[in-house]
XYZ file of C-alpha atoms in Angstrom:
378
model
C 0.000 0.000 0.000
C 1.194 3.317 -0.386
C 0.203 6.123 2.045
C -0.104 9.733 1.755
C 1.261 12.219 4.082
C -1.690 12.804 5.793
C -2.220 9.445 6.473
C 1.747 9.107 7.897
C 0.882 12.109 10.204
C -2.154 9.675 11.545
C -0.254 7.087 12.566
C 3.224 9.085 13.786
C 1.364 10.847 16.332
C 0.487 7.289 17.903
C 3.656 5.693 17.075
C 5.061 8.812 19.302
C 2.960 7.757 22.283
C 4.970 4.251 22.142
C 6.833 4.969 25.795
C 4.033 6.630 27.424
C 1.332 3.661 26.253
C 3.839 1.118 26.971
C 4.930 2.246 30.560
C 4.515 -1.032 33.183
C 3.338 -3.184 30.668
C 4.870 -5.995 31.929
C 3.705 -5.230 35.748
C 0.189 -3.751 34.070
C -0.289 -7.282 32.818
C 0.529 -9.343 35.944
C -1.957 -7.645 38.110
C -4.872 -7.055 35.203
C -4.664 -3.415 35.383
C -6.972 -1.610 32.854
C -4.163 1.207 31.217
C -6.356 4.074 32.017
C -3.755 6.277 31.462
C -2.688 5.054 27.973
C -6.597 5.285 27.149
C -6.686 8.987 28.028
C -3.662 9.852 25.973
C -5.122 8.141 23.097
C -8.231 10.407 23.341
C -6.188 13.164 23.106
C -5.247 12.042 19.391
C -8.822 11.439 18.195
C -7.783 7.906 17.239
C -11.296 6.534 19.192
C -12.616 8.705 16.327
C -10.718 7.478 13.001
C -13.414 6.140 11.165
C -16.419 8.065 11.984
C -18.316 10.935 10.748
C -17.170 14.620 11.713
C -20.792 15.715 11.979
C -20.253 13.353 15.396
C -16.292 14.225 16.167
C -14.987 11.652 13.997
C -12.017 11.797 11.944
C -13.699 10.821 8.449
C -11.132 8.413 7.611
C -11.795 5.179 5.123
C -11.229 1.364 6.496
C -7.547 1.009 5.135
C -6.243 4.307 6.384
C -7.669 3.509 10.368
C -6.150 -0.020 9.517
C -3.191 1.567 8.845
C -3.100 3.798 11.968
C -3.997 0.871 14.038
C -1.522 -1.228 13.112
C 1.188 2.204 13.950
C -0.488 1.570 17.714
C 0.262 -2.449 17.684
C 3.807 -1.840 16.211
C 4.500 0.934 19.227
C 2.397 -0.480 21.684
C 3.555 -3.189 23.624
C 0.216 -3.725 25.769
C -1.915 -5.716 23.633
C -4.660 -5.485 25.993
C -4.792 -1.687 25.702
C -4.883 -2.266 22.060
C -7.398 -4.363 22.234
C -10.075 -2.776 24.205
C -9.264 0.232 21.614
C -10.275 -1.923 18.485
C -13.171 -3.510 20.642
C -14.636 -0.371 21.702
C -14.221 1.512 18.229
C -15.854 -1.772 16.264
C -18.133 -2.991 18.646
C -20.398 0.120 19.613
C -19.135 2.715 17.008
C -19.090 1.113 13.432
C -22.884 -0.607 14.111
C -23.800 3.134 15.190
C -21.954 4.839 12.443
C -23.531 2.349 9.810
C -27.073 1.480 11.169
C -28.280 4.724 14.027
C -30.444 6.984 13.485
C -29.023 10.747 13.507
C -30.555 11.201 17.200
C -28.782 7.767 18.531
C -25.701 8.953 17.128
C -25.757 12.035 18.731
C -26.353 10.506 22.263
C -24.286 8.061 22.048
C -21.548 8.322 18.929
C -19.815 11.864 19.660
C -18.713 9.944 23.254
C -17.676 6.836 21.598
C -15.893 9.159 19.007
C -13.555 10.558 22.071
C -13.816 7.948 24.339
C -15.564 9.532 26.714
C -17.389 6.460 27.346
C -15.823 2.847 26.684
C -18.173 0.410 24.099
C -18.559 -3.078 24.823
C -20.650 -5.517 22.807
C -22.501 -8.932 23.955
C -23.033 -11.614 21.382
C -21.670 -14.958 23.151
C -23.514 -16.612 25.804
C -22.639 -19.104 28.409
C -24.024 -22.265 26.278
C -23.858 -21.249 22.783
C -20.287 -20.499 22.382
C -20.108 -19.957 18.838
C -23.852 -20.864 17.543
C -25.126 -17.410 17.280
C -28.346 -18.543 15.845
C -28.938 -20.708 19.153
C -28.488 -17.527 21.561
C -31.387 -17.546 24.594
C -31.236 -13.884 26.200
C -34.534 -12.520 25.081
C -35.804 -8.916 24.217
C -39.645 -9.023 24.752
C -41.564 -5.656 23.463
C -43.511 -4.291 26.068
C -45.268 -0.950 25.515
C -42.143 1.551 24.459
C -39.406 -0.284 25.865
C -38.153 -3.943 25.423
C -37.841 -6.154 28.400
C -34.234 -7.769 28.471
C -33.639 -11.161 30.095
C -31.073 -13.955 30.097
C -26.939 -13.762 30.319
C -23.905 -12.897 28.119
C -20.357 -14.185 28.442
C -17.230 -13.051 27.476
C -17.738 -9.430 27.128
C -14.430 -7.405 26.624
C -14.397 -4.575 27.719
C -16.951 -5.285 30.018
C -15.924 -4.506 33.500
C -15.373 -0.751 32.359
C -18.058 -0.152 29.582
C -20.463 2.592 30.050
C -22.217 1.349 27.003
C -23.225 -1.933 25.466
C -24.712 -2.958 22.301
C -26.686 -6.233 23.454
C -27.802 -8.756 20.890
C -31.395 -10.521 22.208
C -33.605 -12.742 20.190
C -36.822 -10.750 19.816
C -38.188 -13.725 17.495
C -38.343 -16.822 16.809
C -35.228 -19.052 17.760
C -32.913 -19.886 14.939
C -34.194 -17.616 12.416
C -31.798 -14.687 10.814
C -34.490 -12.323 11.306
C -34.982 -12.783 14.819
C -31.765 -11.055 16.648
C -32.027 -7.147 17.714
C -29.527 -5.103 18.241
C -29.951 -2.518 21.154
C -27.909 0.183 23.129
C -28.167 -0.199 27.041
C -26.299 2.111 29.503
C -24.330 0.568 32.435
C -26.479 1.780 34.802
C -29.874 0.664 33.811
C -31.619 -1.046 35.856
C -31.907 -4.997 35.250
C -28.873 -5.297 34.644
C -25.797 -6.696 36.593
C -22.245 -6.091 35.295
C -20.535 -9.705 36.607
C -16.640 -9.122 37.756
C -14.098 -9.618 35.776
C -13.061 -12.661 34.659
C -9.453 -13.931 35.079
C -7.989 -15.388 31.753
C -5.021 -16.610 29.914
C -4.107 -13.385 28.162
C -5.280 -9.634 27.069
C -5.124 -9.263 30.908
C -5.100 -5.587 30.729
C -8.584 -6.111 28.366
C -10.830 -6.513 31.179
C -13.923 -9.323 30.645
C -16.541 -10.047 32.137
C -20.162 -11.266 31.814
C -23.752 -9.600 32.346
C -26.707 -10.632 33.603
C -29.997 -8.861 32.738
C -33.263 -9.503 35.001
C -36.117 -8.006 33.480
C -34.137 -5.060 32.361
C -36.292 -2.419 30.418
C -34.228 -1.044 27.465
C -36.485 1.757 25.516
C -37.641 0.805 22.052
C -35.443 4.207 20.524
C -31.983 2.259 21.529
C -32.739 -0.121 18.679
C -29.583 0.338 16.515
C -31.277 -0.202 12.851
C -34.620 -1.877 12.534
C -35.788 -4.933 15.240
C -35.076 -8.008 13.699
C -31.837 -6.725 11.508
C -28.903 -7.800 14.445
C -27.927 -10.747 12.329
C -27.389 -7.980 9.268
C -25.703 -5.882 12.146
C -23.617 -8.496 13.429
C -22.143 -9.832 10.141
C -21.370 -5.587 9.165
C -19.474 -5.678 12.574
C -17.549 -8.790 12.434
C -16.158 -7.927 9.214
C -14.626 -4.956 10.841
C -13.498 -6.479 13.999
C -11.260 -9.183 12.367
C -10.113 -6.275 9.892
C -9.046 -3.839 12.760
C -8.169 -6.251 15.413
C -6.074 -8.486 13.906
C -4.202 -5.316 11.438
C -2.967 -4.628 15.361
C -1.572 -8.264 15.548
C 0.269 -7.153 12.238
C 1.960 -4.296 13.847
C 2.794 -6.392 16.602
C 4.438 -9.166 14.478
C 6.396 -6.308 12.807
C 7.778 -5.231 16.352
C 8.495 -8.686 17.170
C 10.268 -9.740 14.104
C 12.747 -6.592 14.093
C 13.141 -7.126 17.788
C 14.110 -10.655 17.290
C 16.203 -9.699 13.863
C 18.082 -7.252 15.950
C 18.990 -9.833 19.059
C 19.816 -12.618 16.477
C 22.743 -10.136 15.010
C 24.212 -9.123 18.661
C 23.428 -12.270 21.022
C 26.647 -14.220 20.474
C 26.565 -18.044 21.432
C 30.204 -19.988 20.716
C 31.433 -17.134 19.211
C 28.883 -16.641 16.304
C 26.031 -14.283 16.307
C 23.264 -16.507 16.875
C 21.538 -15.087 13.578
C 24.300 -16.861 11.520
C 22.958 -20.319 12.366
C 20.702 -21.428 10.084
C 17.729 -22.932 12.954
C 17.373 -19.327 14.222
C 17.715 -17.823 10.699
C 14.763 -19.743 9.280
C 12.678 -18.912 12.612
C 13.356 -14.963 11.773
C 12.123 -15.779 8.017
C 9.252 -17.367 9.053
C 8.198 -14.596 10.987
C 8.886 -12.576 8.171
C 6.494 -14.364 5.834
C 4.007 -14.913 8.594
C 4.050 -10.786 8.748
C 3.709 -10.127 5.191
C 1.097 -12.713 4.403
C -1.270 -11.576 7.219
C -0.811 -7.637 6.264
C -1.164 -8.201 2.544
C -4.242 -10.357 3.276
C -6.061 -7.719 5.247
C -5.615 -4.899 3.561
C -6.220 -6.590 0.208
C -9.702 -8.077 1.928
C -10.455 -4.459 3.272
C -9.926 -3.244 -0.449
C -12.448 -5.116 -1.420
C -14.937 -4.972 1.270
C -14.414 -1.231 0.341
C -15.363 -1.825 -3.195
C -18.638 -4.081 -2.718
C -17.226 -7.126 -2.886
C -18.364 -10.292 -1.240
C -15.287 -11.011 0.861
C -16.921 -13.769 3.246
C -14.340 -15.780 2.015
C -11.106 -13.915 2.528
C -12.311 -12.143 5.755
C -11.991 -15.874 6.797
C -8.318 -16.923 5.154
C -7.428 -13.451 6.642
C -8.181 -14.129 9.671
C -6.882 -17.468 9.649
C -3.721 -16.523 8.566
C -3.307 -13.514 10.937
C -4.307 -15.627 14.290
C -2.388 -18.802 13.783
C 0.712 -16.317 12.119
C 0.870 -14.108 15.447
C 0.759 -17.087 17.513
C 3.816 -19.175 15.779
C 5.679 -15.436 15.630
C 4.926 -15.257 19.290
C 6.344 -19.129 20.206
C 9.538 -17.889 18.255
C 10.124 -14.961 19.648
C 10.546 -16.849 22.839
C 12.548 -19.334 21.257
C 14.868 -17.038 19.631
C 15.467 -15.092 22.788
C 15.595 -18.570 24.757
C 15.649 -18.357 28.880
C 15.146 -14.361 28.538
C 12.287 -15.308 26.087
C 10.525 -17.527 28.628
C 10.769 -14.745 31.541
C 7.915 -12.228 32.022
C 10.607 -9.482 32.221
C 11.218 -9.560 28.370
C 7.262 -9.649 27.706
C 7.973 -12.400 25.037
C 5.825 -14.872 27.438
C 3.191 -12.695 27.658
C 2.752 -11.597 23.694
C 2.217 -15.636 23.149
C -0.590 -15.876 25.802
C -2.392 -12.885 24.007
C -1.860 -14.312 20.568
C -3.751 -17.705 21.772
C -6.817 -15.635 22.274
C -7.106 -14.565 18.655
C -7.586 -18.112 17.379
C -11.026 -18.119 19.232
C -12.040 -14.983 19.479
C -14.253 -13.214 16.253
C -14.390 -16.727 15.510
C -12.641 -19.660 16.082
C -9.933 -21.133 13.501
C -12.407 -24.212 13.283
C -15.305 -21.950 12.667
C -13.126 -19.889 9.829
C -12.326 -23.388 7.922
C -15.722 -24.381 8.549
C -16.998 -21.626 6.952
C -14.170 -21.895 4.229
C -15.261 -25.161 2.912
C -19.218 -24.372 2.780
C -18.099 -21.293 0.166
C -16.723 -24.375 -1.727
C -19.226 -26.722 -1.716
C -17.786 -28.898 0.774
């Protein structure tokens, strides 16, 4: 891709924030400490913004140039769970808004998404459906002007510090496409229970959590689009979040593959550089075509999601190919940088804990091959 200089400017100003966004990482991680200091230094730049309208305080940029800025923040960030909960709370609550609200939901709700004002989360996944969408059980029942919200969501990142959810409920019959709504509730409506976070492998500084909703009353004007379109919504969304999530795995690789290049040429082991043996060469160059492949692979799927074309198929080798990429990277990064590699010092350790997560989450690799060999008649 080439980029203009506008688009350079974008992503310098958070490539400059790399020491202040990456300050106790390490110690950040080990405690699951939300960065809320790197999140308020990132409103300052009107990142939370990138994609949105300016009528709302957005930025007005396309997909490929915020893809391009958010891979600058995985490249200079080295808290992947800060840059997480910034692609999660940018795709989950502001792209279904920008595409699908109405002009007086977007102005309660987008201009604070826009500068962060107030953290997104989303809720798809429940306790027992895992990935079958289609089977989910909380319920949105209309009742007068409001829908009444019952049942429980799990894995919600984002979730312990939200201020804002988009909730998908099954306002009709189960198993149909047409019977998932989409619909804004605030944190502090009543009904509904925000559960405590939920310790986990990786993305530690990402908090999760799940909610609970008992008989909570939602009114009928937080419908984002038209009851019955959340499948419609969801698809729109997911499309995004493996786009922008996993373009932040790219940077990361990128990071990881100069950091390792650059310890391979100085870390001396019986009186070579370690580089010049041939095990930890090819390790290097497989990180270097795990990099590539990934980036190309987005932003060539983004292209053409831009364009109008059905990319069902490559948002799926994308993501493949991102997930499983960042998590071999990852394991040889450690194994390049050997004992230090395997300490939580060097933060090796911890960048192949987060990777795992991005091999189930937006879908799992299963699901993507799954879903691979149905576009091919299998």
């Amino acid at each position: 891709m080439v980029w203009n200089e506008d688009q350079r400017a974008l992503r310098a100003a958070i490539e400059g924030l790399g020491d202040v966004l990456s300050k106790e990482h390490v110690e950040r991680d080990a405690v699951a400490g939300f960065p809320g200091e790197g999140w308020a230094r990132l409103r300052e730049t009107g990142l939370f913004g990138l994609p949105f309208d300016p009528a709302w305080g957005g930025l007005g940029q396309d997909l490929l140039t915020t893809m391009y800025v958010l891979e600058g923040l995985g490249y200079a960030c080295r808290d992947g769970g800060l840059s997480f909960s910034v692609s999660t709370h940018m795709v989950s609550t502001g792209v279904p808004l920008q595409r699908f609200g109405s002009p007086a939901i977007k102005d309660r709700y987008l201009r604070r998404v826009c500068d962060g004002s107030v953290i997104g989360a989303h809720a798809i996944t429940e306790p027992e459906g895992g990935s079958d969408v289609m089977a989910m059980r909380t319920s949105a029942v209309l009742d007068g002007d409001a829908y009444v919200l019952n049942g429980a969501k799990s894995f919600v990142s984002n979730g312990p510090v939200a201020g804002v959810f988009v909730i998908y409920a099954r306002t009709g019959r189960r198993g149909s496409p047409a019977a998932i709504t989409a619909l804004l509730v605030d944190r502090d409506t009543p009904g509904l229970t925000v559960g405590r976070p939920v310790a986990k492998m990786g993305l530690r500084t990402s908090p999760l959590c799940e909610l609970f909703f008992d008989d909570c009353r939602v009114p009928a004007a937080n419908v984002v689009g038209s009851p019955g379109a959340g499948f419609l919504i969801m698809d729109h969304v997911m499309k995004w979040e493996i786009l922008c999530s996993f373009i932040v795995n790219v940077g990361e690789m990128q990071h990881r593959l100069e950091r390792c290049a650059g310890y391979a040429r100085t870390r001396t082991q019986f009186g070579r550089p370690i580089g010049a043996y041939q095990s930890i060469a090819n390790k290097i160059v497989e990180m270097k075509i795990a990099t590539e492949t990934a980036r190309k692979w987005l932003y060539d799927t983004a292209a053409k999601l831009r364009d109008g074309e059905n990319v069902t198929v490559d948002i799926a080798i994308s993501k493949l190919l991102a997930s499983e990429g960042n998590v071999t990277s990852a394991l040889a990064a450690v194994q390049v940088f050997g004992g230090y590699g395997y300490t939580a010092e060097y933060g090796l350790e911890k960048d192949l804990r987060n990777a795992v997560g991005g091999t189930i989450y937006s879908g799992t690799s299963d699901i993507q091959r799954q879903r691979i060999a149905s576009m091919i008649g299998l």
